[in-house]
Amino acid sequence: MNLEVELIAGVIKGGPPPAHLPAPRLIKIFIAGERDDFPEERKQLLEVVGPELQSIYDDMGIEVLLVDMQYGAGDNPDADPHLAEYILEEINASHRHSRGCFFLLLTGTNYTVGWVPTELKEATYRTLLAHCALLKDHYEHNGHSYVLNANR
């Protein structure tokens, strides 16, 4: 099978690129933090720092991509517990399949509750249940763990 056909087949199957191929020449920098903290700093990172970094790495043929993890999220991203899993999957995929993966956390004074785990191991569930009986209303046992009930 020639290289082009192999790449296309891999993309269609949804798998990672073949191991014998070089890693993509891409560096991703993920920007995270509370949605309403540092709006001007986020803007400067995306509009000034990102293009400046790209100009430095252009000669090496490396693409630099800044990803603001709040961009495109709804009004209250904390209301979607699956968003955290999606973001972590994206970071892990970037770490596996690119030249570099960096995480920039902007910490300020505004903090929200954050995401609820979508799955808990049995031991963790039992420990938490001893302190919070409300868990029974929101998690269901699926045989090997407890999964967040999406219907509530």
Coordinates of C-alpha atoms in Angstrom, one line a residue:
M1 CA 0.0 0.0 0.0
N2 CA 1.5 3.4 -0.9
L3 CA 1.9 6.1 1.6
E4 CA -1.0 8.3 0.5
V5 CA -3.5 5.4 0.6
E6 CA -2.2 4.4 4.0
L7 CA -2.7 7.9 5.4
I8 CA -6.2 8.1 4.0
A9 CA -7.1 4.7 5.3
G10 CA -5.9 5.7 8.8
V11 CA -7.9 8.9 8.7
I12 CA -11.1 7.1 7.7
K13 CA -10.6 4.5 10.4
G14 CA -10.2 7.3 12.9
G15 CA -6.8 6.1 14.2
P16 CA -3.6 7.8 14.9
P17 CA -1.1 8.3 12.1
P18 CA 1.1 5.3 11.3
A19 CA 4.0 4.9 13.8
H20 CA 6.7 4.8 11.1
L21 CA 5.8 8.4 9.9
P22 CA 7.4 11.4 11.5
A23 CA 5.3 13.4 14.0
P24 CA 3.4 16.3 12.6
R25 CA 5.3 19.6 12.8
L26 CA 2.8 21.2 15.1
I27 CA 3.1 22.7 18.6
K28 CA -0.1 23.3 20.5
I29 CA -0.4 25.6 23.5
F30 CA -3.6 25.2 25.5
I31 CA -4.8 28.2 27.4
A32 CA -7.0 27.5 30.4
G33 CA -8.6 29.4 33.2
E34 CA -11.9 30.8 34.4
R35 CA -13.9 32.2 31.6
D36 CA -14.2 35.8 32.9
D37 CA -10.6 36.1 34.2
F38 CA -8.0 37.8 32.1
P39 CA -10.0 38.7 29.0
E40 CA -7.4 41.2 27.8
E41 CA -4.5 38.8 28.5
R42 CA -6.2 36.0 26.5
K43 CA -6.7 38.4 23.6
Q44 CA -3.1 39.4 23.7
L45 CA -1.9 35.8 23.8
L46 CA -4.0 34.9 20.8
E47 CA -3.5 38.1 18.7
V48 CA 0.1 39.1 19.6
V49 CA 2.0 36.3 21.2
G50 CA 0.7 33.5 18.9
P51 CA 1.7 35.2 15.7
E52 CA 5.0 36.2 17.2
L53 CA 5.8 32.6 18.1
Q54 CA 4.7 31.5 14.6
S55 CA 7.1 33.9 13.0
I56 CA 9.9 32.6 15.1
Y57 CA 9.2 28.9 14.0
D58 CA 8.2 29.6 10.4
D59 CA 11.8 29.1 9.2
M60 CA 11.8 25.6 10.8
G61 CA 8.5 24.6 9.2
I62 CA 6.8 24.2 12.5
E63 CA 3.2 25.4 13.1
V64 CA 2.3 27.0 16.5
L65 CA -1.3 26.8 17.5
L66 CA -2.7 28.5 20.6
V67 CA -6.0 27.0 21.8
D68 CA -8.1 28.9 24.2
M69 CA -10.1 26.2 25.9
Q70 CA -13.0 28.6 26.7
Y71 CA -13.5 29.6 23.1
G72 CA -16.7 28.2 21.7
A73 CA -17.8 26.9 25.1
G74 CA -21.4 27.8 26.1
D75 CA -22.4 30.6 28.6
N76 CA -21.7 28.2 31.5
P77 CA -19.2 25.6 30.5
D78 CA -19.3 24.1 34.0
A79 CA -22.8 22.9 33.3
D80 CA -21.6 20.3 30.8
P81 CA -19.6 17.6 32.7
H82 CA -18.6 16.0 29.4
L83 CA -16.7 19.1 28.3
A84 CA -13.8 18.3 30.7
E85 CA -13.5 14.8 29.2
Y86 CA -13.5 16.3 25.7
I87 CA -10.8 18.8 26.6
L88 CA -8.6 16.2 28.2
E89 CA -9.0 13.9 25.2
E90 CA -7.9 16.8 22.9
I91 CA -4.8 17.5 25.1
N92 CA -3.9 13.8 25.2
A93 CA -4.2 13.5 21.5
S94 CA -2.1 16.5 21.0
H95 CA 0.5 15.2 23.3
R96 CA 0.7 11.9 21.4
H97 CA 0.6 13.2 17.9
S98 CA 2.4 16.5 17.8
R99 CA 5.9 17.9 18.3
G100 CA 4.9 19.6 21.5
C101 CA 2.0 20.2 23.8
F102 CA 2.0 22.9 26.4
F103 CA -0.6 23.9 29.0
L104 CA -0.8 27.5 30.2
L105 CA -3.1 28.0 33.2
L106 CA -4.2 31.6 34.0
T107 CA -5.1 31.7 37.6
G108 CA -6.9 34.6 39.1
T109 CA -9.4 35.4 41.9
N110 CA -12.6 34.0 40.4
Y111 CA -13.2 30.3 40.9
T112 CA -16.3 28.3 40.2
V113 CA -17.2 24.8 41.3
G114 CA -16.0 23.1 38.2
W115 CA -17.0 19.9 36.5
V116 CA -18.7 16.9 38.1
P117 CA -16.9 13.6 37.3
T118 CA -18.9 11.6 34.8
E119 CA -17.7 8.3 36.2
L120 CA -16.5 7.2 39.7
K121 CA -14.8 4.0 40.7
E122 CA -16.8 1.9 43.2
A123 CA -14.4 2.6 46.1
T124 CA -14.4 6.3 45.4
Y125 CA -18.2 6.3 45.1
R126 CA -18.6 4.5 48.4
T127 CA -16.2 6.9 50.2
L128 CA -18.0 10.0 48.9
L129 CA -21.5 8.5 49.6
A130 CA -20.6 8.2 53.3
H131 CA -20.4 12.0 53.3
C132 CA -23.0 13.0 50.7
A133 CA -26.2 10.9 50.3
L134 CA -27.2 13.0 47.3
L135 CA -24.9 11.0 45.1
K136 CA -27.5 8.2 44.9
D137 CA -29.8 10.6 43.1
H138 CA -27.2 11.4 40.4
Y139 CA -25.1 8.3 39.7
E140 CA -26.1 4.8 38.5
H141 CA -24.1 1.6 38.9
N142 CA -23.1 0.1 35.5
G143 CA -21.5 -3.1 36.7
H144 CA -18.0 -1.9 37.4
S145 CA -18.3 1.8 38.3
Y146 CA -20.9 4.5 38.9
V147 CA -21.8 6.7 35.9
L148 CA -23.4 10.2 36.1
N149 CA -27.1 9.9 35.2
A150 CA -27.6 12.2 32.2
N151 CA -31.4 12.3 32.7
R152 CA -31.3 14.4 35.9

